Amino acid sequence: MQYLRRKIDDFLIKWKADEDRRPLIVKGARQVGKTESVRHFGRENYREVIYINFVEEPKYKMILENGYKAEDIVKNISRIDPSKRFAEGETLIIFDEIQDFPDIATSLKFFKLDGRYDVICSGSLLGISYRRIESNSVGYKTDYEMNSLDFEEFLWAKGYGNDLTDDLLAHMTEGKPFGELTLSVCRDLFLDYCILGGMPGVVRQYIERNTFEGTLELQRQLIADYKEDIRKYAEGLDQTRITNVFDRIAPQLARENRKFQISKVAKGARFKDYRGCIEWLQDAGIINVCHGMIFPELPLKGNYDEKKYKLYFKDSGLLVAMLDDEAQDDLRANRNLGVYKGALYENIVAEALVKSGYDLYYYKREDSTLEEDFFVRTKDCLVPVEVKAVQGRSKSLRTLITSEKYRDIRWGIKLCGGNIGYSDGVWTFPYFCAFLLRPFLAHIP
């Protein structure tokens, strides 16, 4: 099976090169590629790799019966499976699916103090039990949050190298429009990425078959798996409420203002009853929450109304998988996104921003005369980001830039189906450039 190059690869190499490295916890939603990347790293960089999956082999939950010291745990692992070899300084121990056995996190302190073996833990739904894991290992671990493939990783999977990314960024920083060939190729690749999302299993099947055959079934199976996780890990009435929220995200994104309304989830539903459900889905790595700002100014953190928000899927493939059959046919055969066109592009931009390390914020004035999709920031400037489903004037963006009321805003970014351009303080980029906004902002004084 072809290994898909991931950004975590470079992080893991740097982690191993750090002489003072601590045990690592790799977090992320199910099937984003955590286990595959960590095991690949182990095979390439260690003489011995000890892999333990607490879901597939629950017998290993007994390895703590003599305490948390590294030597006792190693001894118990060897007792369960004598074929496992532990070479000091050349062994990586991988504890997988630790959400089923968070007690193992207490041992990380002792592995760090012992120093003879490297340890990586991974698991999905870690946000749900992470408070327990955190309290058990504070100060003795390093965290890494892994997502599904971003567009750059998708380009790598398609055989493109860093030279394409470098060229795209150079055009952006120079304000130089793309040639027709680059524009056409990147648009086609990006549309494929929009349809597929970034789950490694879906992307790999698409690349191996060079067709979308079977990808929808994989996406819908993932939806079923997430719902099974809700039944398995959520408690009591929250199971139904969480599932109801999950099922209503796609239809509410299709609405004109895309603001998520709890009142539309169920009859008589109230924010205070459903707040925990949204946090659950966010902690599980399934959704991104975009907060409604009180006023578009710095600082961003804390400057929002907790009752105003939009919900986006963490991976746009989940949104695609939840479309009805007719929309699926249109999307895949004709690439006619219909009512979901704006929703899909907004979701994909939200996804790109989060994968670049940004939190999500939007603004809508009380009188509804001004609304902006997203905001990012430079060192001392607030930058509005508008996502246009169709070509046209950006009235809200112009107002934010020119009005004296919004002193932290001096210029903005518009993402659309066109080419690169700059006019009256607005940088225009094609949608497929969204993953490069952070390095672009780093180039702007």
Short mmCIF file of C-alpha atoms in Angstrom, two decimals:
data_model
loop_
_atom_site.label_atom_id
_atom_site.label_comp_id
_atom_site.label_asym_id
_atom_site.label_seq_id
_atom_site.Cartn_x
_atom_site.Cartn_y
_atom_site.Cartn_z
CA MET A 1 0.00 0.00 0.00
CA GLN A 2 1.37 3.39 -1.02
CA TYR A 3 2.30 5.62 1.92
CA LEU A 4 0.92 9.14 1.60
CA ARG A 5 3.43 11.80 2.59
CA ARG A 6 2.14 13.89 5.49
CA LYS A 7 3.21 17.05 7.29
CA ILE A 8 3.54 15.12 10.54
CA ASP A 9 6.53 13.31 8.95
CA ASP A 10 8.78 16.35 9.31
CA PHE A 11 7.48 17.01 12.81
CA LEU A 12 8.34 13.45 13.90
CA ILE A 13 11.88 13.71 12.50
CA LYS A 14 12.44 16.94 14.46
CA TRP A 15 10.91 15.35 17.56
CA LYS A 16 13.35 12.44 17.41
CA ALA A 17 16.29 14.80 16.87
CA ASP A 18 15.50 16.63 20.12
CA GLU A 19 17.69 15.09 22.82
CA ASP A 20 15.26 16.27 25.49
CA ARG A 21 12.19 14.87 23.71
CA ARG A 22 9.20 13.89 25.78
CA PRO A 23 6.63 11.18 25.04
CA LEU A 24 4.35 12.31 22.24
CA ILE A 25 0.55 12.21 22.04
CA VAL A 26 -0.87 12.42 18.50
CA LYS A 27 -4.52 13.52 18.60
CA GLY A 28 -7.06 13.65 15.81
CA ALA A 29 -10.38 12.34 14.53
CA ARG A 30 -10.69 8.74 13.43
CA GLN A 31 -9.14 7.72 10.10
CA VAL A 32 -7.09 10.89 9.53
CA GLY A 33 -3.94 8.74 9.25
CA LYS A 34 -2.45 8.90 12.77
CA THR A 35 -1.56 5.23 13.13
CA GLU A 36 -0.27 4.89 9.57
CA SER A 37 2.05 7.89 9.89
CA VAL A 38 3.40 6.93 13.32
CA ARG A 39 4.09 3.30 12.31
CA HIS A 40 5.74 4.44 9.07
CA PHE A 41 7.98 6.76 11.09
CA GLY A 42 8.83 3.92 13.45
CA ARG A 43 9.79 1.52 10.64
CA GLU A 44 12.01 4.13 9.03
CA ASN A 45 13.81 5.30 12.18
CA TYR A 46 14.01 2.54 14.82
CA ARG A 47 15.45 -0.93 15.09
CA GLU A 48 12.48 -2.12 17.15
CA VAL A 49 8.87 -0.91 17.05
CA ILE A 50 6.49 -2.16 19.74
CA TYR A 51 2.89 -1.53 18.64
CA ILE A 52 0.05 -1.98 21.11
CA ASN A 53 -3.60 -1.28 20.24
CA PHE A 54 -5.82 -1.18 23.33
CA VAL A 55 -9.02 -1.71 21.30
CA GLU A 56 -7.82 -4.68 19.26
CA GLU A 57 -5.84 -6.26 22.13
CA PRO A 58 -7.48 -5.32 25.46
CA LYS A 59 -5.26 -7.84 27.27
CA TYR A 60 -2.54 -5.15 27.25
CA LYS A 61 -4.62 -3.10 29.69
CA MET A 62 -3.06 -5.40 32.33
CA ILE A 63 0.44 -3.95 31.82
CA LEU A 64 -0.10 -1.43 34.62
CA GLU A 65 -0.90 -4.01 37.30
CA ASN A 66 2.57 -3.58 38.84
CA GLY A 67 2.57 0.20 38.65
CA TYR A 68 3.57 2.91 36.20
CA LYS A 69 7.34 2.57 36.08
CA ALA A 70 8.76 2.02 32.61
CA GLU A 71 10.70 -1.12 33.59
CA ASP A 72 7.57 -2.75 35.06
CA ILE A 73 5.50 -1.96 31.98
CA VAL A 74 8.18 -3.28 29.62
CA LYS A 75 8.43 -6.44 31.70
CA ASN A 76 4.67 -6.99 31.54
CA ILE A 77 4.56 -6.39 27.78
CA SER A 78 7.29 -9.02 27.38
CA ARG A 79 5.36 -11.40 29.60
CA ILE A 80 2.27 -11.10 27.36
CA ASP A 81 4.33 -11.38 24.14
CA PRO A 82 7.89 -12.72 24.61
CA SER A 83 8.68 -12.08 20.92
CA LYS A 84 8.74 -8.32 21.47
CA ARG A 85 12.31 -6.96 21.72
CA PHE A 86 13.34 -3.82 23.61
CA ALA A 87 16.68 -2.38 22.50
CA GLU A 88 17.67 0.55 24.69
CA GLY A 89 17.93 3.77 22.70
CA GLU A 90 16.62 2.07 19.53
CA THR A 91 13.02 1.19 20.41
CA LEU A 92 9.79 3.06 19.75
CA ILE A 93 6.75 2.01 21.80
CA ILE A 94 3.42 2.97 20.20
CA PHE A 95 0.34 2.95 22.41
CA ASP A 96 -2.66 3.25 20.08
CA GLU A 97 -6.35 3.91 20.77
CA ILE A 98 -5.51 5.31 24.20
CA GLN A 99 -9.01 6.78 24.50
CA ASP A 100 -9.94 3.23 25.57
CA PHE A 101 -7.19 3.19 28.21
CA PRO A 102 -6.36 6.75 29.33
CA ASP A 103 -4.63 5.39 32.46
CA ILE A 104 -1.59 4.64 30.30
CA ALA A 105 -0.95 8.41 30.18
CA THR A 106 0.24 8.28 33.80
CA SER A 107 3.19 6.16 32.67
CA LEU A 108 4.52 8.86 30.32
CA LYS A 109 6.20 10.68 33.21
CA PHE A 110 8.06 7.51 34.11
CA PHE A 111 9.08 6.75 30.50
CA LYS A 112 10.47 10.29 30.28
CA LEU A 113 12.41 9.89 33.53
CA ASP A 114 13.65 6.43 32.50
CA GLY A 115 14.86 7.67 29.09
CA ARG A 116 15.63 4.31 27.48
CA TYR A 117 12.62 4.09 25.14
CA ASP A 118 10.73 6.55 22.97
CA VAL A 119 6.95 6.54 23.35
CA ILE A 120 4.19 7.79 21.03
CA CYS A 121 0.52 7.56 22.00
CA SER A 122 -2.31 8.10 19.55
CA GLY A 123 -6.06 7.85 19.48
CA SER A 124 -9.29 9.34 18.24
CA LEU A 125 -11.88 11.14 20.35
CA LEU A 126 -9.07 12.19 22.67
CA GLY A 127 -10.81 15.49 23.29
CA ILE A 128 -13.51 13.58 25.13
CA SER A 129 -11.18 12.03 27.71
CA TYR A 130 -8.28 14.44 27.40
CA ARG A 131 -8.82 16.22 30.69
CA ARG A 132 -8.07 12.92 32.39
CA ILE A 133 -5.06 12.26 30.19
CA GLU A 134 -3.78 15.80 30.72
CA SER A 135 -3.96 15.54 34.51
CA ASN A 136 -2.13 12.23 34.40
CA SER A 137 0.82 13.42 32.32
CA VAL A 138 1.11 17.20 32.61
CA GLY A 139 4.66 18.42 31.99
CA TYR A 140 5.90 15.10 30.63
CA LYS A 141 4.42 14.95 27.15
CA THR A 142 4.26 16.77 23.82
CA ASP A 143 0.97 17.12 21.91
CA TYR A 144 0.43 17.09 18.15
CA GLU A 145 -2.99 17.54 16.54
CA MET A 146 -3.33 15.73 13.22
CA ASN A 147 -5.98 16.51 10.61
CA SER A 148 -7.01 14.91 7.36
CA LEU A 149 -4.97 15.88 4.30
CA ASP A 150 -4.90 19.57 3.43
CA PHE A 151 -4.73 20.63 -0.21
CA GLU A 152 -0.91 20.68 -0.21
CA GLU A 153 -0.79 17.09 1.06
CA PHE A 154 -3.36 16.18 -1.59
CA LEU A 155 -1.04 17.66 -4.22
CA TRP A 156 1.80 15.53 -2.84
CA ALA A 157 -0.43 12.47 -3.12
CA LYS A 158 -1.05 13.36 -6.77
CA GLY A 159 2.70 13.45 -7.40
CA TYR A 160 3.38 17.19 -7.21
CA GLY A 161 6.37 18.45 -5.25
CA ASN A 162 7.16 21.54 -3.20
CA ASP A 163 8.03 23.43 -6.37
CA LEU A 164 4.32 23.83 -7.24
CA THR A 165 3.52 25.23 -3.78
CA ASP A 166 6.49 27.59 -3.99
CA ASP A 167 5.34 28.80 -7.41
CA LEU A 168 1.76 29.40 -6.22
CA LEU A 169 2.99 31.38 -3.21
CA ALA A 170 5.37 33.44 -5.37
CA HIS A 171 2.50 34.45 -7.64
CA MET A 172 0.42 35.46 -4.60
CA THR A 173 3.10 37.60 -2.96
CA GLU A 174 3.98 39.27 -6.28
CA GLY A 175 0.33 39.82 -7.23
CA LYS A 176 1.05 38.09 -10.53
CA PRO A 177 -1.95 36.31 -12.15
CA PHE A 178 -1.60 32.61 -12.93
CA GLY A 179 -1.25 31.44 -16.50
CA GLU A 180 -4.20 29.59 -18.00
CA LEU A 181 -2.50 26.18 -17.70
CA THR A 182 -1.74 26.55 -13.98
CA LEU A 183 -5.19 27.97 -13.32
CA SER A 184 -6.94 25.14 -15.17
CA VAL A 185 -4.89 22.34 -13.60
CA CYS A 186 -5.18 23.69 -10.05
CA ARG A 187 -8.91 24.35 -10.37
CA ASP A 188 -9.51 20.78 -11.50
CA LEU A 189 -7.35 19.35 -8.71
CA PHE A 190 -9.09 21.54 -6.15
CA LEU A 191 -12.57 20.50 -7.29
CA ASP A 192 -11.52 16.87 -6.95
CA TYR A 193 -10.25 17.66 -3.45
CA CYS A 194 -13.55 19.40 -2.59
CA ILE A 195 -15.49 16.31 -3.60
CA LEU A 196 -13.18 13.83 -1.88
CA GLY A 197 -12.13 15.66 1.26
CA GLY A 198 -8.83 14.69 2.83
CA MET A 199 -9.39 11.34 4.52
CA PRO A 200 -6.38 9.18 3.52
CA GLY A 201 -8.46 6.08 2.71
CA VAL A 202 -10.70 8.04 0.34
CA VAL A 203 -7.80 9.88 -1.32
CA ARG A 204 -5.75 6.70 -1.73
CA GLN A 205 -8.62 4.84 -3.44
CA TYR A 206 -9.21 7.79 -5.79
CA ILE A 207 -5.53 7.86 -6.76
CA GLU A 208 -5.18 4.11 -7.19
CA ARG A 209 -8.28 3.84 -9.40
CA ASN A 210 -7.98 7.30 -10.99
CA THR A 211 -11.74 7.60 -10.58
CA PHE A 212 -14.30 8.50 -7.90
CA GLU A 213 -15.57 4.92 -7.93
CA GLY A 214 -16.23 3.71 -4.40
CA THR A 215 -15.22 6.98 -2.70
CA LEU A 216 -18.78 7.95 -1.74
CA GLU A 217 -19.27 4.59 -0.05
CA LEU A 218 -16.10 5.16 1.99
CA GLN A 219 -17.25 8.64 2.97
CA ARG A 220 -20.66 7.42 4.04
CA GLN A 221 -19.12 4.58 6.02
CA LEU A 222 -17.09 7.18 7.87
CA ILE A 223 -20.31 9.04 8.71
CA ALA A 224 -21.74 5.76 10.07
CA ASP A 225 -18.56 5.21 12.11
CA TYR A 226 -18.82 8.68 13.65
CA LYS A 227 -22.43 8.01 14.64
CA GLU A 228 -21.34 4.71 16.18
CA ASP A 229 -18.71 6.62 18.17
CA ILE A 230 -21.47 8.91 19.46
CA ARG A 231 -23.44 5.86 20.62
CA LYS A 232 -20.32 4.33 22.19
CA TYR A 233 -18.75 7.31 23.94
CA ALA A 234 -21.56 9.80 24.61
CA GLU A 235 -23.79 9.31 27.61
CA GLY A 236 -27.55 9.29 28.14
CA LEU A 237 -29.75 11.81 26.35
CA ASP A 238 -26.69 13.48 24.85
CA GLN A 239 -26.44 10.67 22.29
CA THR A 240 -29.67 11.74 20.61
CA ARG A 241 -28.91 15.45 20.91
CA ILE A 242 -25.38 15.09 19.51
CA THR A 243 -26.67 13.03 16.58
CA ASN A 244 -29.39 15.61 15.92
CA VAL A 245 -26.83 18.43 15.81
CA PHE A 246 -24.55 16.37 13.55
CA ASP A 247 -27.39 15.61 11.12
CA ARG A 248 -28.48 19.27 10.91
CA ILE A 249 -25.10 20.82 10.05
CA ALA A 250 -25.31 20.21 6.29
CA PRO A 251 -28.91 21.49 5.84
CA GLN A 252 -28.19 24.60 7.91
CA LEU A 253 -25.04 25.33 5.91
CA ALA A 254 -27.22 25.38 2.81
CA ARG A 255 -29.25 28.26 4.25
CA GLU A 256 -28.49 31.79 3.14
CA ASN A 257 -26.80 33.08 6.32
CA ARG A 258 -25.34 29.69 7.39
CA LYS A 259 -25.60 30.62 11.06
CA PHE A 260 -26.34 27.47 13.07
CA GLN A 261 -29.65 27.69 14.91
CA ILE A 262 -30.32 25.29 17.77
CA SER A 263 -34.05 26.03 17.45
CA LYS A 264 -33.99 24.25 14.07
CA VAL A 265 -32.48 21.06 15.53
CA ALA A 266 -35.52 19.91 17.48
CA LYS A 267 -38.81 21.31 18.73
CA GLY A 268 -38.24 23.45 21.79
CA ALA A 269 -34.44 23.06 21.62
CA ARG A 270 -32.49 25.62 23.67
CA PHE A 271 -28.85 26.67 23.52
CA LYS A 272 -28.13 25.74 27.14
CA ASP A 273 -29.30 22.16 26.50
CA TYR A 274 -27.22 21.71 23.36
CA ARG A 275 -24.04 23.64 24.13
CA GLY A 276 -22.33 20.50 25.45
CA CYS A 277 -23.27 18.60 22.28
CA ILE A 278 -21.46 21.10 20.09
CA GLU A 279 -18.42 20.96 22.39
CA TRP A 280 -18.52 17.15 22.21
CA LEU A 281 -18.42 17.16 18.39
CA GLN A 282 -15.63 19.75 18.44
CA ASP A 283 -13.59 17.82 21.01
CA ALA A 284 -14.04 14.66 18.95
CA GLY A 285 -12.45 16.41 15.96
CA ILE A 286 -15.58 16.17 13.81
CA ILE A 287 -16.55 19.84 13.46
CA ASN A 288 -15.03 23.33 13.44
CA VAL A 289 -16.85 26.10 15.29
CA CYS A 290 -16.77 29.62 13.82
CA HIS A 291 -17.58 32.24 16.49
CA GLY A 292 -19.68 35.33 15.83
CA MET A 293 -17.64 38.41 16.80
CA ILE A 294 -19.16 41.16 18.92
CA PHE A 295 -17.24 43.75 16.88
CA PRO A 296 -14.50 43.31 14.22
CA GLU A 297 -11.47 44.45 16.19
CA LEU A 298 -8.41 43.04 17.91
CA PRO A 299 -7.87 41.01 19.99
CA LEU A 300 -9.88 38.14 18.57
CA LYS A 301 -9.93 35.83 21.59
CA GLY A 302 -12.88 36.52 23.84
CA ASN A 303 -14.36 39.02 21.39
CA TYR A 304 -17.37 36.92 20.44
CA ASP A 305 -20.93 36.07 21.47
CA GLU A 306 -21.02 32.42 22.55
CA LYS A 307 -24.60 32.07 21.29
CA LYS A 308 -23.71 33.10 17.73
CA TYR A 309 -21.73 30.61 15.68
CA LYS A 310 -21.51 28.63 12.50
CA LEU A 311 -20.63 24.94 12.38
CA TYR A 312 -18.47 23.48 9.64
CA PHE A 313 -17.29 19.93 9.12
CA LYS A 314 -13.65 19.33 9.99
CA ASP A 315 -13.30 17.52 6.66
CA SER A 316 -15.34 18.72 3.68
CA GLY A 317 -15.73 15.13 2.51
CA LEU A 318 -18.18 14.69 5.41
CA LEU A 319 -20.35 17.50 4.05
CA VAL A 320 -20.26 15.96 0.58
CA ALA A 321 -21.17 12.54 1.99
CA MET A 322 -24.27 13.99 3.65
CA LEU A 323 -25.75 15.46 0.46
CA ASP A 324 -28.80 13.71 -0.96
CA ASP A 325 -28.41 11.33 -3.91
CA GLU A 326 -29.54 13.89 -6.51
CA ALA A 327 -26.99 16.44 -5.29
CA GLN A 328 -24.35 13.71 -5.35
CA ASP A 329 -25.08 12.94 -8.99
CA ASP A 330 -24.90 16.61 -9.95
CA LEU A 331 -21.74 17.18 -7.98
CA ARG A 332 -19.80 14.22 -9.34
CA ALA A 333 -21.06 14.15 -12.91
CA ASN A 334 -21.49 17.83 -13.70
CA ARG A 335 -19.76 19.53 -10.79
CA ASN A 336 -22.90 21.60 -10.36
CA LEU A 337 -22.94 22.37 -6.64
CA GLY A 338 -26.37 24.02 -6.68
CA VAL A 339 -27.62 25.26 -3.32
CA TYR A 340 -24.55 23.84 -1.59
CA LYS A 341 -22.04 25.76 -3.70
CA GLY A 342 -21.50 28.54 -1.17
CA ALA A 343 -21.64 26.12 1.75
CA LEU A 344 -18.99 23.83 0.28
CA TYR A 345 -16.57 26.63 -0.53
CA GLU A 346 -17.06 28.20 2.89
CA ASN A 347 -16.50 24.83 4.55
CA ILE A 348 -13.34 24.16 2.54
CA VAL A 349 -11.93 27.61 3.40
CA ALA A 350 -12.80 27.15 7.09
CA GLU A 351 -11.05 23.78 6.95
CA ALA A 352 -7.97 25.30 5.31
CA LEU A 353 -7.75 28.05 7.93
CA VAL A 354 -8.00 25.61 10.83
CA LYS A 355 -5.40 23.31 9.27
CA SER A 356 -3.15 26.36 8.98
CA GLY A 357 -3.49 26.99 12.72
CA TYR A 358 -6.19 29.69 12.78
CA ASP A 359 -9.29 29.89 14.97
CA LEU A 360 -12.49 30.77 13.14
CA TYR A 361 -14.40 34.06 13.53
CA TYR A 362 -17.11 35.78 11.49
CA TYR A 363 -19.04 39.03 11.90
CA LYS A 364 -22.61 40.03 11.15
CA ARG A 365 -23.93 43.45 12.09
CA GLU A 366 -27.18 43.46 14.07
CA ASP A 367 -29.07 45.21 11.25
CA SER A 368 -27.78 42.58 8.78
CA THR A 369 -26.32 45.26 6.49
CA LEU A 370 -22.77 43.93 6.82
CA GLU A 371 -21.46 40.38 7.11
CA GLU A 372 -17.98 38.90 6.68
CA ASP A 373 -17.16 35.19 6.47
CA PHE A 374 -13.81 34.92 8.29
CA PHE A 375 -11.09 36.97 9.94
CA VAL A 376 -7.37 36.30 10.33
CA ARG A 377 -4.69 38.61 11.66
CA THR A 378 -1.15 39.79 11.13
CA LYS A 379 0.95 41.17 13.98
CA ASP A 380 -1.08 44.38 14.26
CA CYS A 381 -3.81 44.18 11.63
CA LEU A 382 -7.18 42.41 11.38
CA VAL A 383 -7.74 40.93 7.93
CA PRO A 384 -11.27 40.06 6.73
CA VAL A 385 -11.53 37.05 4.40
CA GLU A 386 -14.52 36.81 2.07
CA VAL A 387 -15.55 33.67 0.21
CA LYS A 388 -17.53 34.44 -2.94
CA ALA A 389 -19.52 31.63 -4.54
CA VAL A 390 -20.13 33.82 -7.58
CA GLN A 391 -18.25 36.75 -9.03
CA GLY A 392 -19.46 40.14 -7.92
CA ARG A 393 -18.86 43.18 -5.76
CA SER A 394 -17.74 42.74 -2.15
CA LYS A 395 -19.76 45.47 -0.45
CA SER A 396 -19.11 44.33 3.12
CA LEU A 397 -15.40 43.91 2.51
CA ARG A 398 -15.14 47.43 1.03
CA THR A 399 -17.04 48.89 3.99
CA LEU A 400 -14.77 47.21 6.52
CA ILE A 401 -11.66 48.55 4.77
CA THR A 402 -12.81 52.12 4.12
CA SER A 403 -14.89 52.95 7.20
CA GLU A 404 -13.28 54.80 10.10
CA LYS A 405 -15.24 52.58 12.50
CA TYR A 406 -13.02 49.54 11.86
CA ARG A 407 -9.58 50.86 12.75
CA ASP A 408 -7.81 47.49 12.93
CA ILE A 409 -8.77 46.69 9.31
CA ARG A 410 -6.71 48.19 6.49
CA TRP A 411 -7.04 45.63 3.72
CA GLY A 412 -8.77 42.34 2.98
CA ILE A 413 -8.77 39.09 1.02
CA LYS A 414 -11.39 37.72 -1.35
CA LEU A 415 -11.40 34.06 -2.40
CA CYS A 416 -13.37 33.30 -5.56
CA GLY A 417 -13.37 31.43 -8.84
CA GLY A 418 -11.20 34.02 -10.58
CA ASN A 419 -7.48 34.75 -10.81
CA ILE A 420 -5.03 36.74 -8.69
CA GLY A 421 -5.66 40.47 -8.50
CA TYR A 422 -5.38 43.54 -6.28
CA SER A 423 -7.63 46.60 -6.19
CA ASP A 424 -8.49 49.21 -3.56
CA GLY A 425 -7.03 47.25 -0.66
CA VAL A 426 -8.52 43.87 -1.66
CA TRP A 427 -6.33 40.93 -2.67
CA THR A 428 -8.23 38.44 -4.83
CA PHE A 429 -7.15 34.80 -5.00
CA PRO A 430 -8.62 31.58 -6.43
CA TYR A 431 -10.17 29.23 -3.85
CA PHE A 432 -7.28 26.79 -4.18
CA CYS A 433 -4.91 29.36 -2.64
CA ALA A 434 -6.65 29.22 0.76
CA PHE A 435 -4.07 26.82 2.19
CA LEU A 436 -1.35 29.42 1.53
CA LEU A 437 -2.91 32.37 3.36
CA ARG A 438 -0.68 32.03 6.44
CA PRO A 439 2.63 32.12 4.51
CA PHE A 440 1.18 34.88 2.31
CA LEU A 441 0.37 36.99 5.39
CA ALA A 442 3.92 36.40 6.65
CA HIS A 443 5.20 38.12 3.47
CA ILE A 444 2.94 41.16 3.86
CA PRO A 445 4.39 44.03 5.96
#
